[in-house]
Short mmCIF file of C-alpha atoms and ligand atoms in Angstrom, two decimals:
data_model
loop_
_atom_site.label_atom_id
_atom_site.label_comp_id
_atom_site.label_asym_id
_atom_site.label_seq_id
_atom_site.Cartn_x
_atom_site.Cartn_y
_atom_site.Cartn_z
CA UNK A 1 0.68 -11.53 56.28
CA UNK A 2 -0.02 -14.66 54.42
CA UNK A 3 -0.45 -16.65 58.03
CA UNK A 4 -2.86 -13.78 58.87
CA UNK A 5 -4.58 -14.23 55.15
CA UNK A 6 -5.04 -18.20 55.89
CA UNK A 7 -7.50 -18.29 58.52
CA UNK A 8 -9.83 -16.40 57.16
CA UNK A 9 -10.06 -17.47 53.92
CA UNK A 10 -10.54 -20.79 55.72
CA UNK A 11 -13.68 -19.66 57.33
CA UNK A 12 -14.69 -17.97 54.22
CA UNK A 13 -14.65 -22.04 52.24
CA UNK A 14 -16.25 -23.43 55.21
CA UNK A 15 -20.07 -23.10 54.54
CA UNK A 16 -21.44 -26.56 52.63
CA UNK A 17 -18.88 -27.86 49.73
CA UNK A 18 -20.15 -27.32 46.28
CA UNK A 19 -20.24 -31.28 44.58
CA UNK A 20 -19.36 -32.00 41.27
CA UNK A 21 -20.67 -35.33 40.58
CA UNK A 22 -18.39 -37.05 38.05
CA UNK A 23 -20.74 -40.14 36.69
CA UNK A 24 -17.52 -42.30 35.88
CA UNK A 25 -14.69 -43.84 37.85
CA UNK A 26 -12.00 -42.11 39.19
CA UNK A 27 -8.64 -41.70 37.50
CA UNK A 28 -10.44 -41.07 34.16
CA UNK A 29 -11.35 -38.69 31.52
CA UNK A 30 -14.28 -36.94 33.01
CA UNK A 31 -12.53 -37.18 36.50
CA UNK A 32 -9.48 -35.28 35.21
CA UNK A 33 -11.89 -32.61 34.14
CA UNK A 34 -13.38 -32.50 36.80
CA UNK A 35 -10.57 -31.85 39.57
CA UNK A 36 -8.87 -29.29 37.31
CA UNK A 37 -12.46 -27.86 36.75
CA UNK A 38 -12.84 -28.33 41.00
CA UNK A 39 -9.95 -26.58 41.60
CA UNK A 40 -10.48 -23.65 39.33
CA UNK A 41 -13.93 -23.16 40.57
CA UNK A 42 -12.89 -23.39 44.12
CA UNK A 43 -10.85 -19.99 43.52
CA UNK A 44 -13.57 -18.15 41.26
CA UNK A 45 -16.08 -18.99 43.78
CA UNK A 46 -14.16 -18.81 46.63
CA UNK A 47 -15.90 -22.26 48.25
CA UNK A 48 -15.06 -25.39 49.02
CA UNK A 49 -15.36 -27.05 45.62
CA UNK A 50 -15.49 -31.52 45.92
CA UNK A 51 -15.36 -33.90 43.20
CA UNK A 52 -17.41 -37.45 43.65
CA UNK A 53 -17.28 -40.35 41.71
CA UNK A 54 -21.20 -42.11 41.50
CA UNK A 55 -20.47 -44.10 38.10
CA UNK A 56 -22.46 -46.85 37.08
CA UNK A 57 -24.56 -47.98 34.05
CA UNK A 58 -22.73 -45.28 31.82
CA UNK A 59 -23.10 -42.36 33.57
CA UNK A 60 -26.94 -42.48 33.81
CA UNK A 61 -26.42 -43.90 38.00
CA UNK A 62 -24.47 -39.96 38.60
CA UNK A 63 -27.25 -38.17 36.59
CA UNK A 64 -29.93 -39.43 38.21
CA UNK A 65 -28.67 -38.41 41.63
CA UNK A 66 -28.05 -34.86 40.69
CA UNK A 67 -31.52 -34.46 39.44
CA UNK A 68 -33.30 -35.41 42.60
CA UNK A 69 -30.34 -33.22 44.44
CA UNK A 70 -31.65 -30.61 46.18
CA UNK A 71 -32.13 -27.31 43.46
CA UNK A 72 -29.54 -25.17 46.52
CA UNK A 73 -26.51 -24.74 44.00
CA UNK A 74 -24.55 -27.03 45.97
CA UNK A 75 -24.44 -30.35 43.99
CA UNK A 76 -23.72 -30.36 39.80
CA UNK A 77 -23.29 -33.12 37.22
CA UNK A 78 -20.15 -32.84 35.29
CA UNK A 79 -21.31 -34.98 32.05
CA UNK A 80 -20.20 -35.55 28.49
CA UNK A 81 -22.13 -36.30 25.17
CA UNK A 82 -23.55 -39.50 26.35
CA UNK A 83 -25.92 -37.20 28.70
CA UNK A 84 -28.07 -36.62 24.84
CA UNK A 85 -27.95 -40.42 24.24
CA UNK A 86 -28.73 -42.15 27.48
CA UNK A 87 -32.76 -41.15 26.50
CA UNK A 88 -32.96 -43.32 23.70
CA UNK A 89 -30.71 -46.19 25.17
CA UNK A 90 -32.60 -46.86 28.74
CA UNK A 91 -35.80 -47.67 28.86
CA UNK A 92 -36.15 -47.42 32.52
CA UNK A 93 -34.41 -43.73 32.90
CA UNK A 94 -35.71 -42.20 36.38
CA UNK A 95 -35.31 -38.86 35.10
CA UNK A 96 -35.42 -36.94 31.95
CA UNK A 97 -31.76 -35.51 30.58
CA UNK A 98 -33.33 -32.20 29.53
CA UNK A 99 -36.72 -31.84 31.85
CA UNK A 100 -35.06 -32.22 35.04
CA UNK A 101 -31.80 -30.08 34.73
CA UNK A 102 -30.84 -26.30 34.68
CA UNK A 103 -27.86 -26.36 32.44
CA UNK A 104 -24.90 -23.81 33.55
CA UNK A 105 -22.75 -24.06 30.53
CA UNK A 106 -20.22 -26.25 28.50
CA UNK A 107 -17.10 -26.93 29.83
CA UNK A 108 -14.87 -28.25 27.01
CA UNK A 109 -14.27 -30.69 23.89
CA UNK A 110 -12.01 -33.27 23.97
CA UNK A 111 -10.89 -35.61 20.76
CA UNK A 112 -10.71 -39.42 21.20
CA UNK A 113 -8.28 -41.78 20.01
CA UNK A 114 -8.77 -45.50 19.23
CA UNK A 115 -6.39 -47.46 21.12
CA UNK A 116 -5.52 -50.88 20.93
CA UNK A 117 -3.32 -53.69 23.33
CA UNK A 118 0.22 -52.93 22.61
CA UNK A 119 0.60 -56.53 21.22
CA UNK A 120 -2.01 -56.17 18.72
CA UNK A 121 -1.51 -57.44 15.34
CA UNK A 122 -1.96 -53.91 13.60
CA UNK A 123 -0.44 -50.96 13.98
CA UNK A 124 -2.47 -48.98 11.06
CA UNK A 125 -6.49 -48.66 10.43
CA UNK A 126 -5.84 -50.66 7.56
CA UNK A 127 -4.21 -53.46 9.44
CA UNK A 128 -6.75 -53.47 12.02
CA UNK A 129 -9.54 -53.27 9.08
CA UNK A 130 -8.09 -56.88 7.64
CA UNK A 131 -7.48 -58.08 11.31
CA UNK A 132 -11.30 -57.05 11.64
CA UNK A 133 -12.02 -59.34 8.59
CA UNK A 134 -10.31 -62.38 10.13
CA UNK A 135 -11.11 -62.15 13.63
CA UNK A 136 -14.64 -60.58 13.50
CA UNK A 137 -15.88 -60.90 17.36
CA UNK A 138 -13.04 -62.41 18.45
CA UNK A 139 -11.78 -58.76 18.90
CA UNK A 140 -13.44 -57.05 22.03
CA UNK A 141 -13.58 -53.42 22.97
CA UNK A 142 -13.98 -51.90 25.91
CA UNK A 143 -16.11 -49.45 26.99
CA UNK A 144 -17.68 -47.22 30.59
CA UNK A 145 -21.30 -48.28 29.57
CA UNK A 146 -24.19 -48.27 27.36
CA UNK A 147 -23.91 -44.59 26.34
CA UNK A 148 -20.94 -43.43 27.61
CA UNK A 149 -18.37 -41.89 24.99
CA UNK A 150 -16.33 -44.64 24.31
CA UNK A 151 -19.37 -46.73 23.81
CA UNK A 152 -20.71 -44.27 21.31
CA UNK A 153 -17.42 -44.15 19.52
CA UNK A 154 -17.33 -48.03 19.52
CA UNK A 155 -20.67 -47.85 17.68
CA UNK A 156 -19.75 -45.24 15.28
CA UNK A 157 -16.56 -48.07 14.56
CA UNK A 158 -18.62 -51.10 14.26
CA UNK A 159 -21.10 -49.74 11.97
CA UNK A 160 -18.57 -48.37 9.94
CA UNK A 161 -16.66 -51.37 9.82
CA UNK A 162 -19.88 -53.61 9.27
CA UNK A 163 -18.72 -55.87 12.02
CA UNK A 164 -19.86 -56.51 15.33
CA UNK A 165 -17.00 -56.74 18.13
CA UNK A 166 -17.36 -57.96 21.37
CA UNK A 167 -18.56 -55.03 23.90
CA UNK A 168 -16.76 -54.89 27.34
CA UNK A 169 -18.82 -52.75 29.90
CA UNK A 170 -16.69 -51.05 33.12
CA UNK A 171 -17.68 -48.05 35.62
CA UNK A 172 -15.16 -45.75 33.56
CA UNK A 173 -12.38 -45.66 31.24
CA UNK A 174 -9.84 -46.09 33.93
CA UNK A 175 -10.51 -49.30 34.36
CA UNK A 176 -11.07 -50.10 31.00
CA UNK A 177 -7.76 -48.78 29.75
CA UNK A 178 -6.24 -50.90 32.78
CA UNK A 179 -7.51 -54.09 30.83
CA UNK A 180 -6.62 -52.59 27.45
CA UNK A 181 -3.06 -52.13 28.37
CA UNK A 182 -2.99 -55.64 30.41
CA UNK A 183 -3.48 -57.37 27.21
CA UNK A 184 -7.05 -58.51 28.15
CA UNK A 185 -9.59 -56.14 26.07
CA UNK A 186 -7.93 -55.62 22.42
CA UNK A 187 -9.78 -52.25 22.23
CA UNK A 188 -10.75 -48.78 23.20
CA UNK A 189 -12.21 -45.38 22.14
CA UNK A 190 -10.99 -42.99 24.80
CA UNK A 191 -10.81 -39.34 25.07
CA UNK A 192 -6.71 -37.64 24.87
CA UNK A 193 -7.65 -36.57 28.61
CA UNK A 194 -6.87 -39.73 29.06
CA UNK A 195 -4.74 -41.68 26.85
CA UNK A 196 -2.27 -38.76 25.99
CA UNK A 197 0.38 -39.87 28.60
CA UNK A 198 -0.56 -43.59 28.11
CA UNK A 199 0.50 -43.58 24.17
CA UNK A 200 3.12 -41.50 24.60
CA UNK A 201 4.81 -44.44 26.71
CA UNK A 202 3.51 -46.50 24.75
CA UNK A 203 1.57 -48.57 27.52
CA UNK A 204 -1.26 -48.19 24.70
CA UNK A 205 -0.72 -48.36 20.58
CA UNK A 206 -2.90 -45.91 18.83
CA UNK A 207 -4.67 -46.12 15.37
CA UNK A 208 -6.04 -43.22 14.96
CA UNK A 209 -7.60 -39.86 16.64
CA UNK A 210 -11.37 -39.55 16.02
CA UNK A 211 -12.10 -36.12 15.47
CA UNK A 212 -11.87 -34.36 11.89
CA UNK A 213 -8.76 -32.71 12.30
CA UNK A 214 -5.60 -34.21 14.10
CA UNK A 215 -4.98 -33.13 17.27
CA UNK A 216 -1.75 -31.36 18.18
CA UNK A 217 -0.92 -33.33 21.05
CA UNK A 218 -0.46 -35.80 18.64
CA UNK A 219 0.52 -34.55 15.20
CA UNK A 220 2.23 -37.53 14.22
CA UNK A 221 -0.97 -40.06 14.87
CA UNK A 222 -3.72 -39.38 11.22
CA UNK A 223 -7.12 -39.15 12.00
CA UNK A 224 -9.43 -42.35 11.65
CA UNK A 225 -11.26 -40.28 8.40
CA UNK A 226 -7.69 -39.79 6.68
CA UNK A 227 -6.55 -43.77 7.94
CA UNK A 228 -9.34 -45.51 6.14
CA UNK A 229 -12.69 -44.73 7.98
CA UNK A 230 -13.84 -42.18 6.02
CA UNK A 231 -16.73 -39.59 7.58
CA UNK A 232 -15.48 -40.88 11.13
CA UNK A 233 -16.07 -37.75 12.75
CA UNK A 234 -16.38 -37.77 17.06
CA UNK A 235 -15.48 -35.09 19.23
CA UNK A 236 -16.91 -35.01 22.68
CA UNK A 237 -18.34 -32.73 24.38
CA UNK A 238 -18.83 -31.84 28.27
CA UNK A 239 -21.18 -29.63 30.23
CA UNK A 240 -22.22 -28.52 33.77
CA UNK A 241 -26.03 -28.74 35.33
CA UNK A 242 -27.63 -27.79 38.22
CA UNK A 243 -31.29 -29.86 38.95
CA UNK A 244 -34.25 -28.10 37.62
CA UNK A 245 -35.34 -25.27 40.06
CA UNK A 246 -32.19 -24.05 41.01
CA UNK A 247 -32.63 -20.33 41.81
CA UNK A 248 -31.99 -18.20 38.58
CA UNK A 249 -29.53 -15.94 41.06
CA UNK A 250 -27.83 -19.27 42.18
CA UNK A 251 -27.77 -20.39 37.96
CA UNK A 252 -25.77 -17.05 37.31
CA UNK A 253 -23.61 -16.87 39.93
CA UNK A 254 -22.47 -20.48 38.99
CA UNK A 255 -22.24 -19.30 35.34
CA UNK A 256 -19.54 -16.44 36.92
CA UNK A 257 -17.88 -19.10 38.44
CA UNK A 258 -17.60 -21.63 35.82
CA UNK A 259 -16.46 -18.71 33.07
CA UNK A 260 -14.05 -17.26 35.18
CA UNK A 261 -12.74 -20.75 36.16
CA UNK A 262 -12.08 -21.73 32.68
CA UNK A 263 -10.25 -18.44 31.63
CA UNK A 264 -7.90 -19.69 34.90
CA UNK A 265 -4.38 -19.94 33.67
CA UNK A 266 -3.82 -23.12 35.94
CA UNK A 267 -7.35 -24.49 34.32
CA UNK A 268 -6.38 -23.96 30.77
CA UNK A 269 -3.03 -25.36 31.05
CA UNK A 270 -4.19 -28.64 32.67
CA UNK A 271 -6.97 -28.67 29.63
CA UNK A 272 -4.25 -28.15 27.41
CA UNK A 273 -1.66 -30.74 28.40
CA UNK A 274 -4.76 -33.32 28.09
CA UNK A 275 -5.50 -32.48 24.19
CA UNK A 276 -9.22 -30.63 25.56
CA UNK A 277 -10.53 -27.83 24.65
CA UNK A 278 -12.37 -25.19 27.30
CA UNK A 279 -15.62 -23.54 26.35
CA UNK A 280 -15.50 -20.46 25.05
CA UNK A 281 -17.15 -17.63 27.34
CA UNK A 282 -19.85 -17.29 24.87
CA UNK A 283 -20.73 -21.25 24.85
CA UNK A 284 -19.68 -21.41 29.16
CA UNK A 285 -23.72 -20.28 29.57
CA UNK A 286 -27.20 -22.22 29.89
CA UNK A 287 -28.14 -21.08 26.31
CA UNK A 288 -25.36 -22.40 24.78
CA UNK A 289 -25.34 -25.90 26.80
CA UNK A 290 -29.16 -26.03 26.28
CA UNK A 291 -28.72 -25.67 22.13
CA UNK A 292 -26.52 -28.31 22.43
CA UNK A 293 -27.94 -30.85 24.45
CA UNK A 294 -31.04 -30.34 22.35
CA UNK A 295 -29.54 -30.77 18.74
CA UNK A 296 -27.59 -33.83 20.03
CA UNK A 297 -30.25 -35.45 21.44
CA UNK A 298 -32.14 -34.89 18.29
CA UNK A 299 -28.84 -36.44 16.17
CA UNK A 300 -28.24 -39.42 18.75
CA UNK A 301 -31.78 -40.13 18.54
CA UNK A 302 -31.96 -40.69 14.67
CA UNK A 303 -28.25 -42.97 14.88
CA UNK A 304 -29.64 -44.60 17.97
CA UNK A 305 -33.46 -45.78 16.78
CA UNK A 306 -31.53 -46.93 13.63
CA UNK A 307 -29.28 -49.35 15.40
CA UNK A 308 -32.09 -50.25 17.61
CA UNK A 309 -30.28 -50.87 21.06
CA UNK A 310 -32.05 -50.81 24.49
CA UNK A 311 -31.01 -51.37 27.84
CA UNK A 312 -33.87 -52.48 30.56
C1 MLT B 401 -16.90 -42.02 28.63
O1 MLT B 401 -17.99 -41.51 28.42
O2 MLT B 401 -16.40 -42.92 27.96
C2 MLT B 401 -16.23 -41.45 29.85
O3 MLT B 401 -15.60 -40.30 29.52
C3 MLT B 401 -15.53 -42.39 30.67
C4 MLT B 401 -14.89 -41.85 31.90
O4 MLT B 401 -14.87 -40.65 32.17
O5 MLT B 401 -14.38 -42.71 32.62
#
């Protein structure tokens, strides 16, 4: 029966792929996401469901090439919180964050954790703080571009600490954390997605997890607000969008898909073994991702004018 089954649902997945542009390398946090999110939707939708990688200039390269897609359905931008700051931080965006795409619905929240070279000389905040003190800009930290997550969280750091550290630009975290661990970059801010298996081996040392409350991936590790950076408080947050003028009957079958996806046992157990958190059904919908997007772009904007940094 099942070699009967096959064929057809073969021909059913065989009209064009659904893309899910990940704006970040391969191998990283938003790519995990997004090929357990892929997968997931592939069954609720019953289509061919593809991830692709366009990263670049932290995130902004994948973003713009989903809002001149074609409004059909068929191509998405899986993006994180660095989608509200990228306004304020380009000059030269060719599209607007907001304007130019139909948003579907959040996808999940993920904590970060500040990681460090194994051979670093501190294994607490308050090590690192004095370390901080000595070194200054000796110390660099790595991040997957001008907006990206881990460059937001290396902001929130710096401005906390007073200190300016020297900022190491790649395509994604993956290859940032593959410096990191090599010994080359001291530092990173990276999402549990991520990091999770690498600390627990420790291939990376961690100082602390970023969001308010510990995570319970990692209830042994204190958050950076209870290790000596008090109000550190970072959580990010992912969504899904279609380009503006997508069909509102293509929008809300997408919004089926992406709900019933992340209700998925196999989804919510690959979310779960990373530390991240999938949207709720009530926040998996445009309103909800919309609400968002506009009070963080709001928030980012008033951190972002403060500190005053542009990219051409
Ligand atoms: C970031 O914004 O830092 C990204 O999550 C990086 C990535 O997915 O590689």
């Amino acid at each position: 029966l099942l070699a009967l089954c096959l064929p057809v649902q073969a021909a059913e997945r065989a009209g064009p792929p659904l893309t899910i542009v990940v704006p970040f390398a391969a191998g990283g946090p938003t790519d995990a996401l997004g090929r357990a999110l892929a997968a997931a939707m592939a069954d609720s939708l019953d289509r061919k469901v593809v991830v692709r990688n366009v990263d670049g200039a932290g995130g902004t390269v994948g973003a713009e090439r989903v809002a001149k897609a074609g409004p059909d359905g068929n191509t998405l931008l899986l993006s994180n919180i660095g989608h509200a700051t990228s306004m304020w931080l380009y000059t030269a965006l060719r599209y607007h964050p907001v304007d130019d795409f139909a948003p579907i619905g959040m996808v999940a929240e993920v904590p970060m954790t500040l990681v460090a070279k194994p051979g670093l000389k501190a294994a607490t905040v308050e090590e690192f703080k004095a370390l901080v003190r000595t070194e200054g800009n000796r110390l660099s930290i790595a991040n997957a571009g001008v907006g990206s997550a881990s460059y937001l969280c290396g902001l929130l750091l710096m401005d906390m600490l007073r200190t300016e550290l020297t900022s190491v630009p790649y395509r994604g975290t993956k290859p940032a954390v593959m410096d990191v661990m090599n010994g080359h970059v001291d530092l990173l801010c990276d999402q549990t997605t991520h990091t999770l298996p690498l600390i627990r081996s420790a291939r990376l040392k961690v100082l602390g997890v970023s969001a308010k409350a510990r995570t319970a991936e990692l209830p042994q590790v204190p958050t950076l607000d209870e290790a000596g950076l008090a109000g550190f408080d970072l959580t990010v947050w992912h969504g899904l969008y279609a380009p503006k003028g997508t069909p509102p009957e293509t929008v809300a079958a997408l919004v089926a898909g992406l709900r019933e996806a992340l209700a998925s046992p196999s989804l919510t157990a690959a979310f779960a073994s990373r530390g991240a958190r999938p949207a709720s059904p009530g926040d998996a919908q445009p309103d909800a991702l919309q609400a968002q997007l506009a009070s963080e772009v709001q928030r980012w904007g008033e951190i972002l004018r403060k500190a005053a940094i542009y990219v051409e």
